[in-house]
Amino acid sequence: MENKDLHIKDQQFYLPTFKRIPLTFIKGLGSRLWDIENKEYIDLLAGIAVNNVGHCHPKVVKAIQEQAADLMHISNFFVSPPQVALSELLVNISGLDRVFFTNSGAESVEGAIKIARRYAHSKGRGGKIISMENSFHGRTLATIATGQPKYQEGFGPMPGGFVQVPFNNIEAIKKEISDEVAAIILEPIQGEGGIRPAESAYLKAVKDLCEKHDIVLIFDEIQSGIARTGEWFAKDIFGIQPDIMTLAKGLGGGMPIGAFLCNEKIANAIQFGDHGTTFGGNPLSTAAALATLTVIVEEKLIAAAKTKGAWLKTKLTELKSQTGLIKEVRGEGLMLGVELHIPAAELVQRLLKAGFIANATAVNVLRLVPPLNIPIEDLEQFLEVLEEEMKKLEIEKK
């Protein structure tokens, strides 16, 4: 069977929501993927910042296999050892006080908005949520209400109580402050918005504003969290602690699981029955997440993300001086964006043909979010091919 065969079947049966690349992957290991025709690829996308410990890490695989053989699901009327252990570990590494498990990033954000409003209402405030332009928090109705207009088209009317302001602009936030505001939600590093970090002074000003007005501060760390930026969470780079933090993507090492964490102040506003989930935090997903976080600690992948990321960023910045295609290189750790003077899609296709998986975001940004344990040799190979393809493109565009 060839790649095109399954691509045709997929088009026949699956809802046409994805602009699929006609590739069928059947095996992954570390930073490598193999398609159905046995072509090998170096993965610099990691399932969009999901496979932080690489594909099929043996310790994660073993944890899933063993847990699946014992107990996969029970319901949240009861507790399980892996859920309790993961709760404790996340609280300890985040500095927050309480955790709730979900199945996805969007669900984590929905939960964060919900408990932020619960807290605000307990203090006599309204439920308005301030989010940032060019943000991305998910695809549910509430999360697209916080996000970019292009994701809202055709799905109106949008839920009420949401307003957007420019990112990295504290004055724009101040203009929206009133007793109606429940929370401010932002990504410390915007992912789908083009790998755009918040300015340190801006984040501090947002934190101060929230404390002054008793507004809930929500950090969406779905893409930037779980060691991706060279710290457990991007908040740690800035030294800013939010009231609520959302997680997913890299948390389960490929197993679907999300979470939102909050401080005791927010938790005290929650009552029995205020929120719930059927599958969230079941024994199988939490065992996978626990193994993933353990691997990150044992293999020192936080330090690896920081050092490899700094090295890669330096090399990409050097490449900028050798080609006229690169406008800017930005990001932290192994969450990097290369902004081009042209749309990035063509370069992504050329890299794919050469055996490297990356993707384009925000039209002209090449996004690089590889596994944190990617060998430096793989990154060197990528840089070689990237330079070659950029030079070819530059000649063609003249």
Coordinates of C-alpha atoms in Angstrom, one line a residue:
M1 CA 0.0 0.0 0.0
E2 CA 1.2 3.5 -0.8
N3 CA 0.7 6.9 0.9
K4 CA -1.8 8.0 -1.8
D5 CA -4.1 5.0 -1.2
L6 CA -4.9 5.8 2.4
H7 CA -5.0 9.5 1.6
I8 CA -7.8 8.8 -0.9
K9 CA -9.7 6.7 1.7
D10 CA -9.3 9.4 4.3
Q11 CA -10.8 11.9 1.9
Q12 CA -13.8 9.6 1.4
F13 CA -14.6 9.0 5.1
Y14 CA -13.1 11.7 7.4
L15 CA -14.8 15.1 7.9
P16 CA -12.8 17.5 5.7
T17 CA -11.5 19.7 8.5
F18 CA -7.8 19.1 7.9
K19 CA -5.8 20.1 4.9
R20 CA -3.9 16.8 5.0
I21 CA -0.4 16.2 3.7
P22 CA -0.7 12.9 1.7
L23 CA 1.6 10.9 4.0
T24 CA 0.7 7.9 6.2
F25 CA 3.0 7.3 9.1
I26 CA 3.2 3.8 10.6
K27 CA 6.2 3.9 13.0
G28 CA 8.0 6.4 15.2
L29 CA 11.1 6.1 17.4
G30 CA 12.8 9.0 19.1
S31 CA 13.0 11.9 16.6
R32 CA 12.4 9.6 13.6
L33 CA 9.2 8.7 11.7
W34 CA 8.6 6.2 8.9
D35 CA 5.8 6.3 6.4
I36 CA 3.9 3.4 4.9
E37 CA 6.4 3.3 2.0
N38 CA 9.3 3.0 4.6
K39 CA 10.7 6.5 3.9
E40 CA 12.4 7.9 7.0
Y41 CA 11.9 11.4 8.3
I42 CA 13.5 13.6 11.0
D43 CA 10.7 15.1 13.0
L44 CA 11.0 18.8 14.1
L45 CA 7.2 19.1 14.8
A46 CA 6.7 16.4 17.4
G47 CA 3.0 16.1 16.7
I48 CA 2.9 19.9 17.3
A49 CA 4.9 20.0 20.5
V50 CA 3.4 16.8 21.9
N51 CA 6.1 14.2 21.7
N52 CA 8.5 16.0 24.0
V53 CA 10.2 12.8 25.0
G54 CA 10.3 11.5 21.4
H55 CA 8.1 8.9 19.7
C56 CA 7.5 5.7 21.6
H57 CA 9.9 6.3 24.4
P58 CA 10.4 2.8 25.9
K59 CA 9.6 3.9 29.5
V60 CA 6.3 5.6 28.4
V61 CA 5.4 2.6 26.3
K62 CA 6.1 0.3 29.2
A63 CA 4.0 2.4 31.6
I64 CA 1.1 2.4 29.2
Q65 CA 1.3 -1.4 28.5
E66 CA 1.5 -2.2 32.2
Q67 CA -1.3 0.1 33.2
A68 CA -3.5 -1.1 30.3
A69 CA -3.1 -4.7 31.6
D70 CA -4.2 -3.7 35.1
L71 CA -6.8 -0.9 34.8
M72 CA -7.7 1.6 32.1
H73 CA -10.7 3.5 33.4
I74 CA -12.9 3.7 36.5
S75 CA -14.6 7.2 36.6
N76 CA -13.8 10.1 38.9
F77 CA -16.1 8.7 41.6
F78 CA -12.9 6.9 42.7
V79 CA -9.2 7.6 42.8
S80 CA -6.3 5.7 41.2
P81 CA -2.6 5.6 42.2
P82 CA -1.3 7.2 39.0
Q83 CA -3.8 10.1 39.1
V84 CA -2.8 10.8 42.8
A85 CA 0.9 10.6 42.0
L86 CA 0.6 12.9 38.9
S87 CA -1.5 15.4 40.8
E88 CA 1.2 15.7 43.5
L89 CA 4.0 15.9 41.0
L90 CA 2.3 18.7 38.9
V91 CA 1.5 20.7 42.0
N92 CA 5.1 20.4 43.2
I93 CA 6.7 21.4 39.9
S94 CA 4.3 24.2 39.2
G95 CA 4.0 25.9 42.6
L96 CA 0.3 26.0 42.2
D97 CA -2.1 24.2 44.7
R98 CA -4.7 22.2 42.8
V99 CA -5.1 20.3 39.6
F100 CA -8.0 19.0 37.4
F101 CA -7.4 16.6 34.6
T102 CA -8.9 16.9 31.1
N103 CA -8.6 15.2 27.7
S104 CA -7.3 18.1 25.6
G105 CA -6.0 21.7 25.5
A106 CA -9.3 23.2 24.6
E107 CA -11.0 21.4 27.4
S108 CA -8.3 22.7 29.8
V109 CA -9.0 26.3 28.7
E110 CA -12.8 25.8 29.0
G111 CA -12.3 24.6 32.5
A112 CA -9.9 27.5 33.3
I113 CA -12.5 30.1 32.0
K114 CA -15.2 28.4 34.0
I115 CA -13.5 28.4 37.4
A116 CA -12.2 31.9 36.8
R117 CA -15.7 33.1 36.3
R118 CA -16.8 31.1 39.4
Y119 CA -14.2 33.0 41.5
A120 CA -15.2 36.4 40.0
H121 CA -18.8 35.8 40.7
S122 CA -18.1 34.9 44.3
K123 CA -16.5 38.3 44.6
G124 CA -19.3 40.2 42.9
R125 CA -17.5 40.7 39.6
G126 CA -18.7 40.1 36.1
G127 CA -17.6 37.3 33.8
K128 CA -15.8 39.1 31.0
I129 CA -12.6 37.5 29.7
I130 CA -9.8 39.5 28.1
S131 CA -7.7 37.6 25.6
M132 CA -5.0 38.7 23.2
E133 CA -5.0 39.3 19.5
N134 CA -3.3 36.5 17.5
S135 CA -3.8 34.1 20.4
F136 CA -4.9 30.5 20.1
H137 CA -6.7 28.6 22.9
G138 CA -8.6 25.8 21.1
R139 CA -11.4 25.1 18.7
T140 CA -14.5 24.9 20.9
L141 CA -17.0 27.8 20.8
A142 CA -15.7 29.5 24.0
T143 CA -12.0 29.0 23.0
I144 CA -12.5 30.4 19.5
A145 CA -14.3 33.4 21.1
T146 CA -11.0 34.1 22.7
G147 CA -9.0 33.6 19.5
Q148 CA -8.4 34.8 16.0
P149 CA -11.3 36.0 13.8
K150 CA -10.5 33.5 11.1
Y151 CA -11.4 30.6 13.4
Q152 CA -14.8 32.3 14.2
E153 CA -16.1 32.7 10.7
G154 CA -19.3 30.8 10.0
F155 CA -19.7 29.7 13.7
G156 CA -21.6 32.7 15.1
P157 CA -23.1 33.9 17.2
M158 CA -20.0 33.8 19.4
P159 CA -20.5 33.3 23.1
G160 CA -20.7 36.7 24.9
G161 CA -18.3 38.0 27.6
F162 CA -15.1 38.0 25.6
V163 CA -13.0 40.9 24.4
Q164 CA -9.6 40.9 22.6
V165 CA -6.7 43.4 22.9
P166 CA -3.3 43.7 21.2
F167 CA -0.6 41.4 22.7
N168 CA 2.3 43.0 24.6
N169 CA 0.2 46.2 25.0
I170 CA -0.6 46.9 28.7
E171 CA -2.4 50.2 28.0
A172 CA -4.9 48.3 25.8
I173 CA -5.7 46.0 28.7
K174 CA -6.0 48.9 31.1
K175 CA -8.7 50.5 28.9
E176 CA -10.8 47.3 29.3
I177 CA -10.5 47.0 33.1
S178 CA -13.8 47.3 35.0
D179 CA -15.8 45.3 37.6
E180 CA -17.1 43.3 34.7
V181 CA -13.7 41.7 34.0
A182 CA -13.2 38.2 35.5
A183 CA -10.0 37.1 34.0
I184 CA -7.1 37.8 31.6
I185 CA -5.9 34.9 29.5
L186 CA -2.7 34.8 27.5
E187 CA 0.1 32.6 26.2
P188 CA 3.5 33.6 27.7
I189 CA 4.8 32.6 24.2
Q190 CA 2.1 32.7 21.5
G191 CA 2.3 29.5 19.5
E192 CA -0.1 29.6 16.5
G193 CA 0.4 33.4 16.5
G194 CA 3.9 32.9 15.2
I195 CA 6.1 31.9 18.3
R196 CA 5.9 35.4 19.8
P197 CA 7.2 35.7 23.4
A198 CA 5.6 38.1 25.8
E199 CA 7.8 41.0 26.9
S200 CA 9.0 40.5 30.5
A201 CA 7.9 44.0 31.6
Y202 CA 4.5 43.5 30.0
L203 CA 3.9 40.2 31.9
K204 CA 4.9 41.8 35.2
A205 CA 2.5 44.7 34.5
V206 CA -0.3 42.3 33.7
K207 CA 0.3 40.5 36.9
D208 CA 0.4 43.7 38.9
L209 CA -2.9 44.8 37.3
C210 CA -4.6 41.6 38.1
E211 CA -3.5 41.7 41.7
K212 CA -4.6 45.3 42.1
H213 CA -8.1 44.6 40.7
D214 CA -8.5 41.0 41.9
I215 CA -8.7 39.8 38.3
V216 CA -7.8 36.1 37.6
L217 CA -4.6 35.7 35.6
I218 CA -4.7 32.6 33.3
F219 CA -1.5 31.4 31.5
D220 CA -2.1 29.1 28.6
E221 CA 1.0 26.8 28.6
I222 CA -0.5 24.1 26.4
Q223 CA 2.2 24.5 23.8
S224 CA 5.0 26.1 25.9
G225 CA 4.7 23.9 29.0
I226 CA 6.3 20.6 30.0
A227 CA 10.0 21.6 29.6
R228 CA 9.6 22.8 26.0
T229 CA 11.1 26.2 26.6
G230 CA 14.0 25.1 28.8
E231 CA 12.0 25.4 32.0
W232 CA 9.1 23.3 33.3
F233 CA 6.8 26.1 32.2
A234 CA 7.4 29.4 30.3
K235 CA 6.1 31.2 33.3
D236 CA 9.3 30.2 35.0
I237 CA 11.4 32.1 32.5
F238 CA 9.6 35.3 33.4
G239 CA 9.2 34.6 37.1
I240 CA 5.5 35.3 37.0
Q241 CA 3.0 33.0 38.7
P242 CA -0.5 33.0 37.3
D243 CA -3.7 32.1 39.2
I244 CA -4.6 29.4 36.7
M245 CA -2.4 27.5 34.2
T246 CA -3.6 25.2 31.4
L247 CA -1.6 22.2 30.1
A248 CA -2.0 19.5 27.5
K249 CA 0.2 18.6 24.4
G250 CA 3.5 17.4 25.9
L251 CA 2.0 16.2 29.2
G252 CA 1.2 12.7 28.1
G253 CA 4.1 11.9 25.7
G254 CA 1.5 11.3 23.0
M255 CA -1.3 10.0 25.1
P256 CA -4.3 12.5 25.1
I257 CA -4.4 14.2 28.5
G258 CA -4.7 17.8 29.6
A259 CA -4.9 19.7 32.9
F260 CA -5.5 23.0 34.5
L261 CA -4.0 24.0 37.8
C262 CA -4.9 26.8 40.1
N263 CA -3.9 28.4 43.4
E264 CA -5.9 27.9 46.6
K265 CA -7.6 31.3 46.2
I266 CA -9.4 30.1 43.1
A267 CA -9.9 26.6 44.5
N268 CA -11.8 28.0 47.5
A269 CA -14.5 29.3 45.2
I270 CA -15.2 25.8 43.8
Q271 CA -17.9 23.6 45.2
F272 CA -18.8 20.0 44.7
G273 CA -20.4 19.5 41.3
D274 CA -19.1 22.7 39.8
H275 CA -17.1 20.8 37.2
G276 CA -16.6 17.3 36.1
T277 CA -15.2 14.9 33.4
T278 CA -15.8 11.3 32.5
F279 CA -12.4 10.4 30.9
G280 CA -10.1 13.1 32.3
G281 CA -7.3 11.8 34.4
N282 CA -8.1 8.1 34.0
P283 CA -5.5 5.6 35.1
L284 CA -4.1 5.0 31.6
S285 CA -3.6 8.6 30.6
T286 CA -2.2 9.6 34.0
A287 CA 0.2 6.6 34.0
A288 CA 1.5 7.8 30.6
A289 CA 1.9 11.4 31.8
L290 CA 3.7 10.3 35.0
A291 CA 6.1 8.3 32.9
T292 CA 6.7 11.2 30.6
L293 CA 7.5 13.6 33.4
T294 CA 9.8 11.0 35.0
V295 CA 11.7 10.7 31.7
I296 CA 12.1 14.5 31.5
V297 CA 13.6 14.5 35.0
E298 CA 15.8 11.4 34.6
E299 CA 17.2 12.3 31.2
K300 CA 17.6 16.0 32.2
L301 CA 15.5 17.2 29.2
I302 CA 14.8 20.6 30.7
A303 CA 18.6 21.4 30.5
A304 CA 18.7 19.7 27.1
A305 CA 15.9 21.9 25.7
K306 CA 17.7 25.0 27.0
T307 CA 21.1 24.1 25.6
K308 CA 20.0 22.7 22.3
G309 CA 17.5 25.5 21.9
A310 CA 20.1 28.1 22.5
W311 CA 22.5 26.4 20.0
L312 CA 19.8 26.0 17.4
K313 CA 18.7 29.6 17.8
T314 CA 22.3 30.8 17.4
K315 CA 22.8 28.7 14.2
L316 CA 19.5 30.0 12.7
T317 CA 20.5 33.6 13.5
E318 CA 23.8 33.0 11.7
L319 CA 21.8 31.7 8.8
K320 CA 19.8 34.9 8.8
S321 CA 23.0 36.8 7.9
Q322 CA 23.6 34.4 4.9
T323 CA 20.2 34.6 3.3
G324 CA 17.7 37.3 2.6
L325 CA 14.7 35.1 3.4
I326 CA 14.9 35.3 7.2
K327 CA 13.3 38.3 8.9
E328 CA 13.6 37.2 12.5
V329 CA 14.4 34.2 14.7
R330 CA 12.6 34.0 18.1
G331 CA 11.4 31.8 20.8
E332 CA 12.8 30.0 23.9
G333 CA 14.3 26.6 24.3
L334 CA 13.0 24.2 21.6
M335 CA 10.0 26.3 20.8
L336 CA 11.4 28.4 18.0
G337 CA 10.0 30.4 15.1
V338 CA 11.8 31.5 12.0
E339 CA 9.9 34.4 10.4
L340 CA 10.4 34.6 6.7
H341 CA 9.9 37.4 4.2
I342 CA 7.8 35.0 2.2
P343 CA 5.1 32.5 3.1
A344 CA 6.6 29.5 4.8
A345 CA 4.5 26.8 3.2
E346 CA 6.7 26.3 0.2
L347 CA 9.8 25.9 2.4
V348 CA 7.9 23.3 4.6
Q349 CA 7.1 21.3 1.5
R350 CA 10.7 21.3 0.3
L351 CA 11.9 20.2 3.7
L352 CA 9.3 17.4 3.7
K353 CA 10.5 16.2 0.4
A354 CA 14.1 16.1 1.8
G355 CA 12.9 14.1 4.8
F356 CA 12.3 16.8 7.5
I357 CA 9.0 17.5 9.2
A358 CA 8.3 21.1 10.3
N359 CA 5.3 23.4 9.7
A360 CA 4.2 26.9 8.8
T361 CA 2.3 29.0 11.3
A362 CA 1.0 32.6 11.1
V363 CA 1.6 32.4 7.3
N364 CA 5.3 33.2 7.1
V365 CA 6.7 31.5 10.3
L366 CA 8.6 28.2 10.1
R367 CA 7.8 26.5 13.5
L368 CA 10.4 24.2 15.1
V369 CA 9.2 22.2 18.1
P370 CA 11.2 18.9 17.9
P371 CA 11.4 16.3 20.6
L372 CA 13.5 17.5 23.5
N373 CA 15.8 14.5 23.2
I374 CA 16.5 15.0 19.5
P375 CA 20.1 14.2 18.8
I376 CA 22.3 17.2 17.9
E377 CA 23.3 15.3 14.7
D378 CA 19.7 15.4 13.5
L379 CA 19.6 19.2 14.1
E380 CA 22.9 19.6 12.2
Q381 CA 21.4 17.6 9.3
F382 CA 18.3 19.8 9.3
L383 CA 20.4 23.0 9.3
E384 CA 22.4 21.8 6.3
V385 CA 19.3 21.0 4.3
L386 CA 17.5 24.2 5.5
E387 CA 20.4 26.3 4.2
E388 CA 20.4 24.5 0.8
E389 CA 16.7 24.8 0.3
M390 CA 16.7 28.5 1.3
K391 CA 19.4 29.3 -1.1
K392 CA 17.5 27.5 -3.9
L393 CA 14.4 29.4 -3.0
E394 CA 16.2 32.7 -2.9
I395 CA 17.6 32.1 -6.4
E396 CA 14.1 31.2 -7.7
K397 CA 12.5 34.3 -6.2
K398 CA 14.9 36.7 -7.8

